[in-house]
Amino acid sequence: MKLITNKIFDEERALYGTDHLAVENCKFDGPLDGESAFKECRHVQVSNSFFNLRYPFWHDEELTITNCEMTEFCRAALWYSKDIQIADSKLHGIKALRECKNVSMHNCDILSPEFGWFTQGIHMTNCNMQGEYVMMRSNHLTFSDVH
């Protein structure tokens, strides 16, 4: 697994199509205002990182996100992805999760209008969640200690 640490990415599709990647202590922010940093990636682990750009995780498989912050400008963060684990993270952008499959979330803070639409299989434990029209047309949902 390739490891990337302490980098700043702001270009379009910065890590597009990468397989078996670990990213630690990175920022996705900057003047180039690029989007889709991890589009079409597989087997990706991201930890202790900051996201301030649009569409970072689209069409991804086997994704683990730990202790990350996705700001209000990080819109539509996870779409069309599957086999996702998110822990100890903030998801504060609109439409943060949509049309995904097999999602597990633990100890997350979610402030996201239109969160979770059309998603199949979400398991959430110890999460705070605020949003309008949450989980519309989603199924196979399990919640434990979700506020």
XYZ file of N, CA, C and O in Angstrom:
588
model
N 0.844 -1.179 0.000
C 0.000 0.000 0.000
C 0.885 1.235 0.000
O 1.777 1.366 0.825
N 0.632 2.135 -0.924
C 1.388 3.380 -1.010
C 0.901 4.347 0.069
O -0.289 4.480 0.309
N 1.814 5.057 0.714
C 1.500 6.009 1.772
C 1.838 7.424 1.317
O 2.936 7.691 0.841
N 0.868 8.332 1.505
C 1.069 9.758 1.239
C 0.782 10.502 2.541
O -0.284 10.324 3.132
N 1.735 11.322 2.989
C 1.553 12.067 4.236
C 1.900 13.542 4.051
O 2.746 13.903 3.242
N 1.221 14.367 4.847
C 1.542 15.791 4.979
C 1.636 16.542 3.655
O 2.561 17.330 3.439
N 0.677 16.327 2.782
C 0.641 17.007 1.482
C -0.605 17.878 1.392
O -1.592 17.660 2.087
N -0.570 18.839 0.485
C -1.732 19.670 0.172
C -2.070 19.440 -1.292
O -1.197 19.530 -2.158
N -3.337 19.132 -1.549
C -3.809 18.895 -2.908
C -4.912 19.885 -3.233
O -5.861 20.026 -2.467
N -4.807 20.569 -4.360
C -5.903 21.437 -4.784
C -6.242 21.271 -6.260
O -7.159 21.904 -6.768
N -5.528 20.387 -6.943
C -5.773 20.211 -8.368
C -6.932 19.229 -8.627
O -7.317 18.454 -7.770
N -7.461 19.283 -9.817
C -8.541 18.417 -10.278
C -8.098 16.955 -10.274
O -7.011 16.632 -10.753
N -8.926 16.080 -9.703
C -8.690 14.626 -9.689
C -7.274 14.263 -9.244
O -6.576 13.469 -9.876
N -6.864 14.811 -8.141
C -5.480 14.690 -7.646
C -4.996 13.247 -7.519
O -3.848 12.953 -7.826
N -5.841 12.354 -7.061
C -5.433 10.961 -6.844
C -6.345 10.002 -7.620
O -6.561 8.867 -7.213
N -6.834 10.440 -8.722
C -7.803 9.705 -9.544
C -7.345 8.269 -9.840
O -6.207 8.023 -10.233
N -8.262 7.322 -9.627
C -8.043 5.940 -10.024
C -6.989 5.183 -9.249
O -6.559 4.116 -9.666
N -6.587 5.680 -8.112
C -5.536 5.041 -7.324
C -6.073 3.795 -6.621
O -7.213 3.742 -6.188
N -5.230 2.789 -6.495
C -5.582 1.540 -5.829
C -4.575 1.283 -4.702
O -3.379 1.531 -4.872
N -5.077 0.813 -3.559
C -4.245 0.497 -2.395
C -3.418 1.720 -1.957
O -2.208 1.784 -2.143
N -4.124 2.677 -1.366
C -3.513 3.946 -0.981
C -3.882 4.299 0.451
O -5.035 4.159 0.857
N -2.901 4.770 1.227
C -3.130 5.326 2.558
C -2.730 6.797 2.525
O -1.641 7.140 2.056
N -3.625 7.660 3.004
C -3.395 9.104 3.014
C -3.538 9.578 4.457
O -4.567 9.329 5.087
N -2.517 10.256 4.967
C -2.527 10.726 6.353
C -2.106 12.186 6.425
O -1.167 12.603 5.742
N -2.799 12.937 7.272
C -2.442 14.334 7.555
C -2.315 15.190 6.296
O -1.359 15.939 6.136
N -3.285 15.063 5.413
C -3.267 15.838 4.167
C -4.412 16.847 4.142
O -5.391 16.707 4.872
N -4.270 17.853 3.283
C -5.319 18.856 3.080
C -5.724 18.845 1.615
O -4.862 18.802 0.732
N -7.027 18.923 1.402
C -7.589 19.037 0.059
C -8.273 20.395 0.015
O -9.438 20.550 0.354
N -7.483 21.394 -0.377
C -7.892 22.782 -0.277
C -6.897 23.611 -1.088
O -5.752 23.211 -1.261
N -7.340 24.758 -1.576
C -6.379 25.644 -2.220
C -6.913 26.379 -3.419
O -8.053 26.192 -3.834
N -6.082 27.219 -4.000
C -6.513 28.155 -5.038
C -6.942 27.508 -6.356
O -7.742 28.084 -7.084
N -6.443 26.324 -6.682
C -6.868 25.699 -7.941
C -8.305 25.177 -7.872
O -8.919 24.913 -8.896
N -8.822 25.011 -6.643
C -10.227 24.662 -6.420
C -10.637 23.391 -7.184
O -11.731 23.284 -7.707
N -9.731 22.432 -7.250
C -10.004 21.183 -7.960
C -11.049 20.337 -7.257
O -11.316 20.475 -6.076
N -11.638 19.424 -7.982
C -12.662 18.545 -7.423
C -12.320 17.094 -7.744
O -11.389 16.797 -8.480
N -13.088 16.180 -7.133
C -13.007 14.735 -7.399
C -11.631 14.152 -7.099
O -11.078 13.371 -7.881
N -11.081 14.457 -5.940
C -9.726 14.031 -5.576
C -9.530 12.518 -5.627
O -8.506 12.042 -6.098
N -10.499 11.749 -5.154
C -10.359 10.293 -5.082
C -11.321 9.569 -6.015
O -11.729 8.455 -5.745
N -11.687 10.138 -7.098
C -12.668 9.520 -7.989
C -12.151 8.185 -8.534
O -11.006 8.076 -8.960
N -13.027 7.183 -8.499
C -12.765 5.842 -9.040
C -11.531 5.185 -8.429
O -10.723 4.564 -9.123
N -11.414 5.274 -7.110
C -10.311 4.641 -6.387
C -10.797 3.369 -5.680
O -11.992 3.193 -5.448
N -9.854 2.498 -5.321
C -10.171 1.265 -4.594
C -9.163 1.063 -3.469
O -7.994 1.395 -3.607
N -9.667 0.485 -2.377
C -8.824 0.132 -1.233
C -8.063 1.368 -0.728
O -6.827 1.398 -0.726
N -8.815 2.362 -0.294
C -8.224 3.631 0.146
C -8.505 3.840 1.628
O -9.623 3.645 2.092
N -7.474 4.254 2.357
C -7.590 4.620 3.764
C -7.146 6.068 3.916
O -6.025 6.415 3.530
N -8.037 6.905 4.460
C -7.719 8.323 4.648
C -7.898 8.640 6.134
O -8.942 8.349 6.711
N -6.869 9.246 6.743
C -6.973 9.587 8.158
C -6.391 10.974 8.431
O -5.498 11.440 7.717
N -6.942 11.602 9.458
C -6.450 12.894 9.953
C -6.280 13.914 8.827
O -5.267 14.614 8.768
N -7.264 14.000 7.966
C -7.158 14.888 6.799
C -8.325 15.865 6.739
O -9.370 15.653 7.346
N -8.130 16.940 5.990
C -9.056 18.063 5.896
C -9.526 18.210 4.446
O -8.702 18.258 3.528
N -10.849 18.306 4.264
C -11.437 18.419 2.933
C -12.265 19.691 2.830
O -13.227 19.869 3.571
N -11.887 20.558 1.883
C -12.587 21.822 1.682
C -12.924 22.014 0.197
O -13.216 23.117 -0.234
N -12.835 20.933 -0.585
C -13.135 20.973 -2.018
C -14.263 19.990 -2.342
O -14.500 19.038 -1.598
N -14.915 20.174 -3.470
C -16.089 19.401 -3.849
C -15.773 17.974 -4.317
O -14.732 17.711 -4.881
N -16.752 17.104 -4.096
C -16.834 15.753 -4.676
C -15.608 14.875 -4.434
O -15.136 14.208 -5.357
N -15.066 14.795 -3.242
C -13.812 14.051 -3.062
C -13.896 12.544 -3.298
O -12.949 11.957 -3.816
N -15.005 11.901 -2.936
C -15.084 10.438 -3.024
C -16.265 10.015 -3.893
O -17.376 9.843 -3.400
N -16.032 9.813 -5.168
C -17.090 9.365 -6.083
C -16.650 8.074 -6.765
O -15.510 7.949 -7.218
N -17.562 7.125 -6.837
C -17.323 5.842 -7.510
C -16.129 5.093 -6.896
O -15.325 4.501 -7.617
N -16.028 5.110 -5.574
C -14.937 4.432 -4.884
C -15.416 3.108 -4.286
O -16.598 2.929 -4.009
N -14.461 2.199 -4.051
C -14.755 0.913 -3.423
C -13.758 0.648 -2.300
O -12.576 0.938 -2.443
N -14.271 0.095 -1.205
C -13.464 -0.229 -0.025
C -12.699 0.989 0.468
O -11.485 1.103 0.330
N -13.457 1.871 1.074
C -12.972 3.173 1.522
C -13.082 3.271 3.038
O -14.139 2.983 3.602
N -12.003 3.675 3.698
C -12.001 3.908 5.141
C -11.574 5.346 5.398
O -10.511 5.779 4.938
N -12.421 6.073 6.128
C -12.161 7.476 6.458
C -12.175 7.597 7.971
O -13.181 7.261 8.607
N -11.081 8.074 8.562
C -10.970 8.163 10.015
C -10.430 9.525 10.428
O -9.419 9.985 9.888
N -11.112 10.130 11.377
C -10.690 11.410 11.953
C -10.429 12.473 10.878
O -9.378 13.099 10.846
N -11.422 12.652 10.007
C -11.320 13.649 8.934
C -12.399 14.709 9.100
O -13.421 14.476 9.732
N -12.141 15.874 8.505
C -13.122 16.958 8.513
C -13.469 17.330 7.079
O -12.590 17.611 6.269
N -14.774 17.311 6.802
C -15.295 17.753 5.513
C -16.139 18.995 5.785
O -17.179 18.915 6.439
N -15.691 20.138 5.312
C -16.318 21.418 5.622
C -17.615 21.613 4.836
O -17.967 20.813 3.970
N -18.275 22.736 5.092
C -19.495 23.085 4.362
C -19.235 23.270 2.869
O -20.145 23.170 2.055
N -17.999 23.522 2.480
C -17.660 23.682 1.067
C -17.338 22.349 0.391
O -17.180 22.279 -0.819
N -17.236 21.312 1.176
C -16.986 19.965 0.665
C -18.347 19.322 0.360
O -18.828 18.451 1.063
N -18.960 19.775 -0.717
C -20.313 19.318 -1.054
C -20.260 17.999 -1.802
O -19.278 17.689 -2.466
N -21.323 17.214 -1.640
C -21.462 15.926 -2.325
C -20.203 15.076 -2.142
O -19.609 14.593 -3.094
N -19.818 14.853 -0.906
C -18.538 14.215 -0.590
C -18.440 12.754 -1.012
O -17.428 12.327 -1.542
N -19.479 11.972 -0.754
C -19.441 10.539 -1.078
C -20.653 10.184 -1.930
O -21.787 10.170 -1.436
N -20.422 9.850 -3.180
C -21.509 9.445 -4.074
C -21.095 8.203 -4.851
O -19.926 8.057 -5.243
N -22.053 7.341 -5.095
C -21.879 6.156 -5.947
C -20.732 5.257 -5.481
O -20.081 4.615 -6.295
N -20.480 5.198 -4.194
C -19.383 4.398 -3.655
C -19.935 3.242 -2.834
O -21.095 3.249 -2.428
N -19.079 2.239 -2.557
C -19.555 1.095 -1.773
C -18.468 0.570 -0.853
O -17.277 0.786 -1.092
N -18.946 -0.111 0.193
C -18.069 -0.677 1.225
C -17.231 0.413 1.872
O -16.012 0.497 1.716
N -17.936 1.253 2.641
C -17.358 2.459 3.227
C -17.419 2.379 4.750
O -18.464 2.031 5.311
N -16.329 2.728 5.409
C -16.293 2.863 6.855
C -15.824 4.277 7.184
O -14.763 4.704 6.708
N -16.622 4.977 8.000
C -16.270 6.342 8.395
C -16.334 6.412 9.916
O -17.355 6.031 10.508
N -15.279 6.898 10.554
C -15.252 6.986 12.014
C -14.632 8.311 12.457
O -13.735 8.850 11.795
N -15.152 8.820 13.563
C -14.573 10.001 14.224
C -14.373 11.165 13.264
O -13.337 11.841 13.290
N -15.357 11.403 12.415
C -15.217 12.414 11.358
C -16.385 13.386 11.344
O -17.458 13.084 11.860
N -16.151 14.550 10.715
C -17.181 15.567 10.519
C -17.542 15.603 9.044
O -16.661 15.733 8.194
N -18.839 15.519 8.758
C -19.353 15.643 7.397
C -20.317 16.829 7.410
O -21.467 16.685 7.813
N -19.855 17.996 6.996
C -20.641 19.217 7.125
C -21.047 19.848 5.794
O -21.523 20.972 5.775
N -20.895 19.154 4.710
C -21.302 19.690 3.416
C -22.634 19.126 2.960
O -23.023 18.019 3.331
N -23.342 19.867 2.121
C -24.620 19.428 1.594
C -24.451 18.140 0.773
O -23.440 17.950 0.109
N -25.436 17.267 0.866
C -25.480 16.015 0.092
C -24.245 15.158 0.337
O -23.678 14.569 -0.590
N -23.838 15.030 1.592
C -22.583 14.355 1.925
C -22.544 12.877 1.547
O -21.469 12.341 1.334
N -23.667 12.219 1.477
C -23.691 10.795 1.160
C -24.895 10.520 0.270
O -26.023 10.822 0.646
N -24.664 9.956 -0.916
C -25.783 9.681 -1.808
C -25.470 8.496 -2.713
O -24.369 8.350 -3.214
N -26.471 7.664 -2.904
C -26.416 6.501 -3.790
C -25.208 5.618 -3.522
O -24.537 5.151 -4.440
N -24.937 5.389 -2.224
C -23.838 4.517 -1.821
C -24.402 3.187 -1.322
O -25.602 3.057 -1.087
N -23.522 2.198 -1.134
C -23.921 0.876 -0.650
C -22.966 0.424 0.444
O -21.752 0.610 0.332
N -23.549 -0.166 1.481
C -22.787 -0.765 2.572
C -21.894 0.261 3.263
O -20.672 0.257 3.106
N -22.530 1.127 4.056
C -21.848 2.224 4.745
C -21.940 2.009 6.254
O -23.028 1.792 6.785
N -20.810 2.093 6.937
C -20.764 2.006 8.386
C -20.171 3.303 8.918
O -19.090 3.711 8.491
N -20.894 3.938 9.853
C -20.429 5.212 10.417
C -20.438 5.116 11.935
O -21.422 4.673 12.528
N -19.343 5.542 12.558
C -19.234 5.509 14.015
C -18.643 6.819 14.523
O -17.627 7.287 14.009
N -19.314 7.395 15.515
C -18.828 8.593 16.186
C -18.576 9.745 15.207
O -17.519 10.375 15.217
N -19.565 10.007 14.367
C -19.449 11.077 13.366
C -20.397 12.228 13.691
O -21.448 12.030 14.306
N -20.015 13.418 13.249
C -20.849 14.600 13.370
C -21.284 14.977 11.955
O -20.443 15.306 11.115
N -22.591 14.902 11.715
C -23.124 15.112 10.374
C -24.031 16.333 10.392
O -25.013 16.379 11.130
N -23.690 17.313 9.597
C -24.504 18.505 9.400
C -24.611 18.657 7.887
O -23.756 19.275 7.242
N -25.647 18.021 7.319
C -25.688 17.867 5.873
C -27.120 17.796 5.359
O -27.771 16.759 5.483
N -27.613 18.873 4.760
C -28.922 18.783 4.104
C -28.876 17.714 3.012
O -27.864 17.546 2.337
N -29.961 16.985 2.893
C -30.110 15.930 1.884
C -29.105 14.803 2.074
O -28.597 14.221 1.125
N -28.838 14.439 3.320
C -27.870 13.390 3.640
C -28.461 11.997 3.416
O -29.578 11.707 3.799
N -27.680 11.132 2.799
C -27.999 9.714 2.728
C -29.022 9.286 1.696
O -29.500 8.149 1.736
N -29.355 10.107 0.742
C -30.406 9.764 -0.219
C -30.025 8.546 -1.061
O -28.883 8.382 -1.475
N -31.005 7.699 -1.308
C -30.887 6.550 -2.220
C -29.736 5.611 -1.843
O -29.149 4.967 -2.711
N -29.424 5.523 -0.569
C -28.322 4.679 -0.114
C -28.863 3.349 0.394
O -29.887 3.290 1.053
N -28.146 2.285 0.089
C -28.548 0.928 0.447
C -27.608 0.379 1.515
O -26.451 0.101 1.222
N -28.111 0.271 2.734
C -27.324 -0.321 3.805
C -26.447 0.673 4.533
O -25.293 0.872 4.176
N -27.024 1.320 5.544
C -26.259 2.248 6.393
C -26.386 1.770 7.831
O -27.490 1.535 8.320
N -25.260 1.628 8.499
C -25.235 1.295 9.918
C -24.536 2.449 10.629
O -23.370 2.742 10.337
N -25.251 3.108 11.544
C -24.692 4.268 12.253
C -24.733 4.022 13.755
O -25.766 3.618 14.285
N -23.601 4.272 14.435
C -23.550 4.201 15.893
C -22.902 5.466 16.434
O -21.935 5.975 15.864
N -23.474 5.951 17.522
C -22.942 7.110 18.240
C -22.637 8.288 17.314
O -21.532 8.819 17.286
N -23.634 8.696 16.545
C -23.478 9.824 15.612
C -24.470 10.927 15.944
O -25.581 10.663 16.398
N -24.069 12.172 15.693
C -24.969 13.319 15.732
C -25.294 13.678 14.294
O -24.385 13.802 13.474
N -26.596 13.835 14.005
C -26.985 14.062 12.621
C -28.035 15.168 12.540
O -29.035 15.130 13.247
N -27.773 16.167 11.671
C -28.721 17.230 11.389
C -28.803 17.405 9.882
O -27.772 17.445 9.203
N -30.021 17.520 9.390
C -30.198 17.740 7.968
C -31.665 17.711 7.599
O -32.500 17.234 8.365
N -31.972 18.211 6.435
C -33.330 18.168 5.928
C -33.431 16.994 4.953
O -32.522 16.752 4.181
N -34.554 16.299 5.007
C -34.817 15.179 4.102
C -33.740 14.101 4.207
O -33.265 13.575 3.200
N -33.361 13.760 5.411
C -32.319 12.766 5.666
C -32.795 11.371 5.260
O -33.932 10.987 5.512
N -31.942 10.614 4.602
C -32.134 9.213 4.219
C -33.320 8.984 3.281
O -33.888 7.891 3.246
N -33.669 9.960 2.477
C -34.792 9.797 1.560
C -34.541 8.628 0.603
O -33.464 8.509 0.019
N -35.505 7.769 0.508
C -35.487 6.600 -0.377
C -34.295 5.679 -0.148
O -33.802 5.031 -1.067
N -33.836 5.622 1.095
C -32.766 4.691 1.474
C -33.387 3.508 2.198
O -34.494 3.596 2.720
N -32.683 2.380 2.233
C -33.207 1.228 2.966
C -32.076 0.446 3.619
O -30.907 0.735 3.423
N -32.486 -0.541 4.428
C -31.552 -1.346 5.218
C -30.725 -0.443 6.132
O -29.488 -0.441 6.100
N -31.444 0.335 6.954
C -30.834 1.297 7.863
C -30.851 0.750 9.282
O -31.876 0.243 9.736
N -29.731 0.858 9.999
C -29.693 0.528 11.424
C -29.001 1.659 12.153
O -27.966 2.171 11.704
N -29.609 2.054 13.289
C -29.098 3.166 14.065
C -28.974 2.755 15.530
O -29.866 2.100 16.064
N -27.891 3.156 16.171
C -27.708 2.947 17.594
C -27.101 4.222 18.157
O -26.011 4.636 17.731
N -27.799 4.847 19.087
C -27.328 6.078 19.727
C -27.046 7.176 18.694
O -25.958 7.752 18.647
N -28.045 7.442 17.855
C -27.947 8.507 16.854
C -28.886 9.627 17.261
O -30.054 9.399 17.560
N -28.379 10.852 17.270
C -29.167 12.020 17.699
C -29.388 12.931 16.519
O -28.540 13.153 15.725
